[in-house]
Short mmCIF file of C-alpha atoms in Angstrom, two decimals:
data_model
loop_
_atom_site.label_atom_id
_atom_site.label_comp_id
_atom_site.label_asym_id
_atom_site.label_seq_id
_atom_site.Cartn_x
_atom_site.Cartn_y
_atom_site.Cartn_z
CA MET A 1 -1.81 33.86 18.33
CA PRO A 2 -1.85 34.46 14.68
CA PHE A 3 -2.80 31.36 12.49
CA LYS A 4 0.42 31.50 10.58
CA LYS A 5 2.43 31.24 13.68
CA ILE A 6 0.52 28.07 14.60
CA VAL A 7 1.46 26.53 11.19
CA ARG A 8 5.03 27.53 11.64
CA GLU A 9 5.26 25.74 15.14
CA LEU A 10 3.50 22.70 13.92
CA ARG A 11 6.22 22.58 11.00
CA GLY A 12 8.85 22.71 13.47
CA ARG A 13 7.46 19.89 15.52
CA ASN A 14 7.61 17.69 12.35
CA LYS A 15 11.30 18.00 11.54
CA ALA A 16 11.77 14.11 11.62
CA ILE A 17 9.55 13.77 8.49
CA GLY A 18 12.57 14.46 6.44
CA ARG A 19 13.86 17.16 4.04
CA ARG A 20 11.62 18.86 1.59
CA GLY A 21 10.24 16.46 -1.18
CA ARG A 22 12.12 13.42 -0.36
CA SER A 23 10.35 12.50 2.71
CA HIS A 24 8.60 9.35 3.82
CA ILE A 25 4.99 9.37 5.24
CA ALA A 26 5.71 9.57 8.86
CA PRO A 27 5.07 6.23 10.76
CA GLU A 28 2.20 6.28 13.23
CA GLY A 29 2.83 6.12 16.82
CA SER A 30 6.09 8.08 16.65
CA SER A 31 6.46 12.05 16.38
CA SER A 32 10.14 12.43 16.91
CA ALA A 33 11.52 9.15 15.24
CA SER A 34 12.65 9.19 11.52
CA PRO A 35 10.65 6.90 9.26
CA SER A 36 13.80 4.97 8.29
CA GLN A 37 14.54 4.16 11.94
CA SER A 38 12.45 1.94 14.27
CA PRO A 39 10.35 4.06 16.43
CA SER A 40 10.31 3.04 19.99
CA PRO A 41 7.32 4.75 21.73
CA SER A 42 7.51 4.91 25.59
CA THR A 43 5.74 6.29 28.50
CA THR A 44 8.11 9.27 28.60
CA ASP A 45 7.09 10.23 24.96
CA GLU A 46 3.47 9.78 25.59
CA GLU A 47 3.69 11.95 28.50
CA CYS A 48 5.47 14.74 26.57
CA LEU A 49 2.84 14.51 23.84
CA GLU A 50 -0.08 14.97 26.55
CA GLN A 51 1.66 17.92 28.11
CA SER A 52 1.64 19.88 24.69
CA ILE A 53 0.41 23.42 25.03
CA TRP A 54 -2.12 22.86 22.29
CA VAL A 55 -3.84 19.82 24.21
CA ASP A 56 -6.43 22.07 25.89
CA LEU A 57 -7.58 23.83 22.72
CA PRO A 58 -11.44 23.90 22.41
CA PRO A 59 -12.57 20.99 19.97
CA GLU A 60 -14.43 23.47 17.76
CA LEU A 61 -11.43 25.71 17.31
CA LEU A 62 -9.18 22.62 16.84
CA LEU A 63 -11.49 21.18 14.16
CA ASP A 64 -11.49 24.48 12.43
CA ILE A 65 -7.75 24.85 12.36
CA ILE A 66 -7.04 21.31 11.08
CA HIS A 67 -9.84 21.73 8.45
CA ARG A 68 -8.03 24.93 7.00
CA ILE A 69 -4.60 23.22 7.12
CA GLU A 70 -5.94 20.21 5.30
CA SER A 71 -8.03 21.92 2.57
CA GLY A 72 -4.95 24.09 1.72
CA GLN A 73 -2.47 21.27 1.58
CA THR A 74 -3.46 18.80 -1.01
CA LEU A 75 -0.07 17.92 -2.44
CA TRP A 76 3.16 16.82 -1.01
CA PRO A 77 5.53 18.17 0.43
CA GLY A 78 2.90 20.78 1.76
CA ARG A 79 0.81 17.78 2.96
CA ARG A 80 3.34 17.35 5.81
CA ASP A 81 1.61 20.00 7.66
CA VAL A 82 -1.27 17.68 8.06
CA VAL A 83 0.93 15.05 9.27
CA ALA A 84 2.39 17.63 11.70
CA CYS A 85 -1.06 18.29 13.27
CA ALA A 86 -1.54 14.53 13.92
CA SER A 87 1.82 14.50 15.61
CA VAL A 88 1.18 17.23 18.26
CA CYS A 89 -0.80 15.14 20.81
CA ARG A 90 -3.33 12.36 21.19
CA SER A 91 -6.44 14.51 20.74
CA TRP A 92 -4.83 16.29 17.64
CA ARG A 93 -4.15 12.89 16.25
CA GLU A 94 -7.79 11.60 16.90
CA MET A 95 -9.26 14.78 15.33
CA THR A 96 -7.06 14.72 12.38
CA LYS A 97 -7.43 11.07 11.55
CA ASP A 98 -11.19 10.52 12.46
CA GLU A 99 -12.73 13.95 11.66
CA VAL A 100 -10.69 15.60 8.98
CA VAL A 101 -8.49 13.39 6.71
CA LYS A 102 -10.61 10.99 4.66
CA VAL A 103 -9.44 7.59 3.19
CA PRO A 104 -7.98 7.62 -0.36
CA GLU A 105 -11.00 5.98 -1.53
CA LEU A 106 -12.91 9.29 -0.84
CA SER A 107 -10.31 11.87 -0.98
CA GLY A 108 -7.80 10.50 -3.64
CA LEU A 109 -4.92 11.61 -1.27
CA LEU A 110 -2.24 9.68 0.63
CA THR A 111 -1.54 11.13 4.06
CA PHE A 112 -0.55 8.53 6.66
CA PRO A 113 1.28 5.27 6.10
CA VAL A 114 -1.85 3.20 6.54
CA SER A 115 -3.19 5.07 3.43
CA LEU A 116 -0.85 2.73 1.43
CA LYS A 117 -2.78 -0.28 2.62
CA GLN A 118 -6.21 1.27 2.06
CA PRO A 119 -8.10 0.96 -1.32
CA GLY A 120 -7.50 3.72 -3.92
CA PRO A 121 -10.03 6.11 -5.22
CA ARG A 122 -13.00 5.03 -7.25
CA ASP A 123 -13.22 7.90 -9.71
CA ALA A 124 -9.62 8.53 -10.78
CA PRO A 125 -6.41 6.46 -10.15
CA ILE A 126 -3.55 7.49 -7.98
CA GLN A 127 -0.70 8.11 -10.28
CA CYS A 128 2.94 6.91 -9.27
CA PHE A 129 6.13 5.81 -10.89
CA ILE A 130 8.81 3.19 -9.86
CA LYS A 131 12.48 3.71 -10.24
CA ARG A 132 14.74 0.69 -10.57
CA GLU A 133 18.39 0.56 -9.33
CA ARG A 134 20.09 -2.43 -11.20
CA ALA A 135 23.18 -2.21 -9.08
CA THR A 136 21.55 -2.56 -5.72
CA GLY A 137 18.32 -4.48 -6.59
CA ILE A 138 16.27 -1.72 -5.03
CA TYR A 139 12.93 -0.51 -6.52
CA ARG A 140 11.30 2.52 -5.11
CA LEU A 141 7.78 3.71 -5.49
CA TYR A 142 7.16 7.51 -5.77
CA LEU A 143 3.90 9.54 -5.90
CA GLY A 144 3.84 11.75 -8.89
CA LEU A 145 3.42 11.78 -12.67
CA SER A 146 6.97 11.20 -13.54
CA PRO A 147 10.54 12.19 -12.20
CA ALA A 148 10.81 14.88 -14.97
CA LEU A 149 7.56 16.52 -13.83
CA SER A 150 7.87 15.86 -10.01
CA GLY A 151 11.65 16.49 -9.72
CA ASP A 152 12.91 16.77 -6.29
CA LYS A 153 9.27 16.87 -4.93
CA SER A 154 8.65 13.14 -5.62
CA LYS A 155 7.13 11.62 -2.52
CA LEU A 156 8.70 8.21 -1.61
CA LEU A 157 6.01 5.80 -0.64
CA LEU A 158 7.44 2.23 -0.60
CA SER A 159 10.71 0.52 -1.30
CA ALA A 160 11.40 -3.09 -2.20
CA LYS A 161 14.63 -4.95 -2.30
CA LYS A 162 15.28 -8.04 -4.55
CA VAL A 163 16.85 -11.04 -2.71
CA ARG A 164 17.76 -14.35 -4.41
CA ARG A 165 16.88 -17.54 -2.82
CA ALA A 166 17.70 -21.20 -3.66
CA THR A 167 13.91 -21.90 -4.59
CA GLY A 168 13.22 -18.58 -6.24
CA MET A 169 13.14 -14.68 -5.87
CA GLU A 170 12.01 -12.65 -3.14
CA PHE A 171 11.25 -8.90 -2.73
CA VAL A 172 11.18 -7.39 0.67
CA VAL A 173 8.94 -4.38 0.93
CA SER A 174 9.51 -1.41 3.39
CA LEU A 175 8.30 1.89 4.21
CA SER A 176 12.00 2.90 4.37
CA GLY A 177 14.20 3.70 1.53
CA ASN A 178 17.19 1.82 3.16
CA ASP A 179 16.01 -0.31 5.95
CA PHE A 180 14.80 -3.84 4.73
CA SER A 181 15.18 -5.66 7.96
CA ARG A 182 12.17 -8.05 8.79
CA SER A 183 12.60 -7.03 12.37
CA SER A 184 12.03 -3.44 11.64
CA THR A 185 8.82 -1.52 12.09
CA SER A 186 9.14 -0.29 8.46
CA TYR A 187 8.79 -3.80 7.07
CA ILE A 188 5.26 -4.24 5.80
CA GLY A 189 5.43 -7.43 3.60
CA LYS A 190 7.17 -9.34 0.80
CA LEU A 191 6.61 -10.94 -2.67
CA ARG A 192 7.99 -14.50 -3.18
CA SER A 193 8.10 -16.34 -6.34
CA ASN A 194 8.65 -20.09 -7.34
CA PHE A 195 11.58 -21.68 -8.96
CA LEU A 196 10.22 -20.94 -12.60
CA GLY A 197 8.95 -17.49 -11.72
CA THR A 198 5.37 -18.32 -12.87
CA LYS A 199 3.71 -17.95 -9.42
CA PHE A 200 4.24 -15.22 -7.08
CA THR A 201 2.60 -14.87 -3.59
CA VAL A 202 2.17 -11.44 -1.82
CA TYR A 203 2.53 -11.72 2.00
CA GLU A 204 1.74 -9.00 4.66
CA ASN A 205 3.24 -9.04 8.11
CA GLN A 206 0.87 -9.72 11.00
CA PRO A 207 0.81 -10.69 14.62
CA PRO A 208 0.38 -14.48 15.53
CA PRO A 209 -3.32 -15.51 15.81
CA VAL A 210 -5.37 -14.85 18.98
CA TYR A 211 -5.90 -17.84 20.95
CA SER A 212 -9.53 -18.49 22.01
CA GLU A 213 -10.61 -19.04 25.68
CA ARG A 214 -10.88 -22.78 25.09
CA SER A 215 -7.24 -23.04 24.04
CA THR A 216 -5.12 -25.65 25.90
CA ASN A 217 -2.99 -22.71 26.82
CA ARG A 218 -4.93 -21.95 29.73
CA LYS A 219 -4.39 -25.46 31.19
CA LEU A 220 -0.65 -24.92 31.17
CA PRO A 221 1.35 -23.82 34.28
CA PRO A 222 1.73 -19.89 34.39
CA SER A 223 5.47 -20.47 33.68
CA MET A 224 4.59 -22.19 30.35
CA ARG A 225 1.86 -20.02 29.04
CA VAL A 226 2.61 -18.04 26.07
CA SER A 227 1.04 -14.55 25.44
CA PRO A 228 -1.19 -14.46 22.52
CA TRP A 229 0.44 -10.96 21.57
CA VAL A 230 3.99 -12.05 21.50
CA SER A 231 5.54 -9.63 18.97
CA SER A 232 6.84 -11.66 15.79
CA SER A 233 7.53 -10.55 12.23
CA THR A 234 7.76 -14.03 10.94
CA HIS A 235 3.99 -14.57 10.68
CA SER A 236 2.72 -13.59 7.21
CA TYR A 237 -0.71 -13.63 5.54
CA ASN A 238 -1.36 -14.52 1.98
CA MET A 239 -2.96 -11.61 0.48
CA ALA A 240 -2.71 -12.38 -3.11
CA SER A 241 -1.40 -14.84 -5.87
CA ILE A 242 -0.09 -13.74 -9.10
CA LEU A 243 0.08 -16.45 -12.04
CA TYR A 244 1.79 -16.07 -15.34
CA GLU A 245 0.70 -18.38 -18.03
CA LEU A 246 3.39 -20.67 -19.61
CA ASN A 247 4.23 -19.95 -23.20
CA VAL A 248 4.93 -23.51 -24.43
CA LEU A 249 4.57 -22.61 -28.15
CA ARG A 250 6.90 -19.68 -27.89
CA THR A 251 4.39 -17.42 -29.63
CA ARG A 252 5.18 -13.73 -29.85
CA GLY A 253 2.97 -11.47 -27.69
CA PRO A 254 2.70 -9.94 -24.21
CA ARG A 255 2.59 -12.06 -21.09
CA ARG A 256 -0.63 -13.35 -19.75
CA MET A 257 -1.32 -12.99 -16.05
CA GLN A 258 -3.96 -13.51 -13.47
CA CYS A 259 -4.15 -12.10 -10.03
CA ILE A 260 -6.24 -13.72 -7.19
CA MET A 261 -6.83 -11.10 -4.46
CA ASN A 262 -7.39 -13.23 -1.35
CA SER A 263 -8.38 -10.41 0.81
CA ILE A 264 -10.78 -8.58 -1.67
CA PRO A 265 -14.23 -10.09 -2.54
CA VAL A 266 -15.49 -10.01 -6.02
CA SER A 267 -18.81 -8.26 -4.49
CA SER A 268 -16.57 -5.30 -3.85
CA ILE A 269 -16.93 -4.18 -7.51
CA GLN A 270 -20.57 -4.59 -7.32
CA GLU A 271 -22.97 -1.52 -7.06
CA GLY A 272 -22.69 -0.33 -3.47
CA GLY A 273 -19.73 -2.91 -2.85
CA GLN A 274 -17.27 -2.15 0.02
CA VAL A 275 -13.75 -3.36 0.82
CA HIS A 276 -12.39 -3.82 4.29
CA SER A 277 -10.26 -0.79 4.99
CA PRO A 278 -7.61 -0.93 7.90
CA THR A 279 -7.56 2.23 10.19
CA GLU A 280 -4.07 1.91 11.41
CA PHE A 281 -0.94 -0.37 11.21
CA THR A 282 -0.64 -3.11 13.88
CA ASP A 283 0.87 -2.00 17.02
CA GLN A 284 2.30 -5.18 18.90
CA GLY A 285 2.71 -3.17 22.13
CA ASN A 286 -0.77 -1.73 22.24
CA LYS A 287 -3.78 -4.02 22.77
CA LYS A 288 -6.19 -1.25 22.13
CA ASN A 289 -7.18 -1.75 18.64
CA LYS A 290 -5.78 -5.25 18.02
CA LYS A 291 -9.17 -6.87 17.15
CA SER A 292 -9.89 -4.61 14.12
CA MET A 293 -6.57 -4.93 12.69
CA MET A 294 -6.57 -8.77 13.56
CA ASP A 295 -9.53 -9.14 11.32
CA PHE A 296 -7.74 -7.28 8.54
CA CYS A 297 -4.63 -9.25 8.77
CA THR A 298 -6.34 -12.62 8.95
CA GLY A 299 -8.89 -11.87 6.31
CA ASN A 300 -11.61 -12.31 8.90
CA MET A 301 -14.10 -9.84 7.35
CA GLY A 302 -17.63 -10.45 8.43
CA GLY A 303 -16.72 -13.35 10.61
CA GLU A 304 -15.16 -15.55 7.87
CA SER A 305 -11.44 -16.63 7.83
CA VAL A 306 -11.07 -16.36 4.25
CA VAL A 307 -12.88 -14.53 1.33
CA LYS A 308 -15.15 -17.20 -0.20
CA GLU A 309 -15.13 -15.53 -3.65
CA PRO A 310 -12.01 -13.55 -4.19
CA LEU A 311 -11.60 -10.80 -6.81
CA VAL A 312 -9.74 -12.09 -9.77
CA LEU A 313 -7.84 -9.66 -11.99
CA LYS A 314 -6.57 -10.50 -15.57
CA ASN A 315 -4.44 -8.62 -18.09
CA LYS A 316 -6.40 -6.69 -20.79
CA SER A 317 -5.76 -8.24 -24.11
CA PRO A 318 -3.98 -6.00 -26.48
CA ARG A 319 -4.70 -5.62 -30.01
CA TRP A 320 -2.44 -5.96 -32.97
CA HIS A 321 -1.57 -2.74 -35.02
CA GLU A 322 -0.92 -3.46 -38.61
CA GLN A 323 1.00 -0.35 -39.33
CA LEU A 324 3.14 -0.43 -36.48
CA GLN A 325 3.46 -4.26 -36.62
CA CYS A 326 3.13 -4.58 -32.71
CA TRP A 327 0.77 -5.28 -29.83
CA CYS A 328 -0.82 -2.19 -28.43
CA LEU A 329 -2.76 -0.82 -25.53
CA ASN A 330 -4.31 2.57 -24.75
CA PHE A 331 -2.34 3.79 -21.71
CA LYS A 332 -3.53 7.33 -22.31
CA GLY A 333 -0.13 8.81 -22.58
CA ARG A 334 1.29 7.19 -19.54
CA VAL A 335 3.44 4.63 -21.11
CA THR A 336 5.92 5.76 -24.01
CA VAL A 337 8.26 2.73 -24.28
CA ALA A 338 7.26 -0.74 -25.85
CA SER A 339 8.08 -3.61 -23.27
CA VAL A 340 6.99 -7.07 -22.46
CA LYS A 341 6.55 -5.75 -19.03
CA ASN A 342 3.75 -3.39 -19.81
CA PHE A 343 0.24 -4.48 -18.70
CA GLN A 344 -3.23 -3.21 -17.82
CA LEU A 345 -5.37 -5.23 -15.19
CA ILE A 346 -8.94 -5.39 -15.16
CA ALA A 347 -11.68 -7.48 -13.37
CA ALA A 348 -12.05 -11.04 -14.61
CA ALA A 349 -15.77 -11.06 -13.90
CA ALA A 350 -17.33 -11.75 -17.28
CA GLU A 351 -19.15 -14.76 -15.75
CA ALA A 352 -19.52 -13.51 -12.32
CA GLY A 353 -21.06 -10.16 -13.63
CA LYS A 354 -24.23 -11.90 -15.00
CA ASN A 355 -24.89 -13.53 -11.44
CA MET A 356 -23.52 -10.78 -9.20
CA ASN A 357 -25.05 -7.51 -10.87
CA ILE A 358 -21.69 -6.04 -11.75
CA PRO A 359 -22.04 -3.35 -14.41
CA GLU A 360 -20.11 -3.78 -17.73
CA GLU A 361 -18.23 -0.66 -17.37
CA GLU A 362 -16.97 -1.87 -14.09
CA GLN A 363 -15.83 -5.19 -15.74
CA GLU A 364 -13.75 -3.19 -18.42
CA ARG A 365 -12.33 -0.54 -16.06
CA VAL A 366 -8.54 -0.58 -15.69
CA ILE A 367 -7.85 -1.28 -12.12
CA LEU A 368 -3.83 -1.34 -12.50
CA GLN A 369 -1.63 -0.31 -15.16
CA PHE A 370 2.12 -0.49 -15.36
CA GLY A 371 4.41 0.55 -18.33
CA LYS A 372 7.89 1.68 -19.23
CA ILE A 373 8.77 5.42 -19.97
CA GLY A 374 12.34 5.28 -19.84
CA LYS A 375 15.46 3.59 -18.64
CA ASP A 376 14.65 2.03 -15.35
CA ILE A 377 11.50 4.26 -15.08
CA PHE A 378 8.11 2.69 -14.92
CA THR A 379 4.53 4.36 -14.27
CA MET A 380 2.17 2.70 -12.00
CA ASP A 381 -1.43 3.82 -11.66
CA TYR A 382 -4.00 2.02 -9.47
CA ARG A 383 -7.46 2.55 -8.28
CA TYR A 384 -10.30 1.08 -6.03
CA PRO A 385 -10.35 -1.76 -4.87
CA ILE A 386 -6.67 -2.56 -4.48
CA SER A 387 -4.10 -0.55 -2.35
CA ALA A 388 -0.70 0.99 -3.16
CA PHE A 389 0.93 -1.93 -1.37
CA GLN A 390 -0.90 -4.54 -3.29
CA ALA A 391 -0.26 -2.63 -6.57
CA PHE A 392 3.35 -2.19 -5.75
CA ALA A 393 3.67 -5.98 -5.27
CA ILE A 394 2.00 -6.91 -8.47
CA CYS A 395 4.33 -4.63 -10.45
CA LEU A 396 7.36 -6.00 -8.72
CA SER A 397 6.46 -9.50 -10.18
CA SER A 398 6.86 -8.11 -13.67
CA PHE A 399 10.43 -7.32 -13.01
CA ASP A 400 11.39 -10.93 -12.34
CA THR A 401 12.96 -12.81 -15.11
CA LYS A 402 10.43 -15.35 -16.95
CA PRO A 403 11.97 -17.29 -19.86
CA VAL A 404 9.13 -19.92 -19.80
CA CYS A 405 6.43 -17.17 -20.15
CA GLU A 406 7.84 -15.02 -23.09
#
């Protein structure tokens, strides 16, 4: 069969990913459900996948086919063909995810939904933009330089809905552009503020903790025992804390902020340092890979329940421009409108760098930058060691009103 015909058939199998250019990253574990809907994998679906006519393809030929598709599709929407390969059957999925597609840290590409929770590339940042809808309170993150350059080919990555609470503000983050229900499989986390809007906490959804063998749960009667894998979307893990400094004297200038990344150790920016990278989203119905994902969700990296020395990010201090009479930062052309929301984050490792062998260039490297380019349009560029979800949550905190910080 001609190679082009194989690609056309793969595209036909991936109709659920959405129309051209406005699609979501296809959720894992489902080849026929739309990303905006809750996938419900069943035994029948798995049987259909395993009975695919491509399942008996020789591994060498299969690897060559997927390599050729992946190397020729580096941008969306063309990269949907790579997702289509992983949607054919289990063997194609394992070959695509384990052998061909690399993590964003190495490839600089976003392919599967889990890529949004993996660290960004080390060399060059991933460039995105955020569109704000004031009427609905929805914020959408797209992959691309800007709406003007990307047009209809903009790739929707994440969405957030602003919800007012009695004690503060809350942003619900979802893979879908319209479904913000916490019981949905597209829900991945939230951002919650205190009453004054000076402290924000980033939460990620996770399954309840695993009970040990010594747990008193074993001593209960069988009818009263609770399974440690009961599905629940109410459990959350504190991934990061964002603190805004109070402006008591009401002095003019940009906001001062600090981000404590509870799931990222400061050693990650050392020479040869690494960050724990999840390989898939938590699947409540599958016990196969629960241990590795549980370690990521609970911050249990290397046997520890929490990171002893978390990475701390601080906003880069701007300089005063005498001619323009304003505070300035070098955004390298990515920000064109002055705004109090604009910021650049760098590692606050001046003291730690002396003791932990952190290069000076790494301490001055911009990890996340966010700024305004038009009415309700903002750019967001992030890189290693934070993920797209973490960067999006930090940027969302800048949208909340902070009268005591300005």
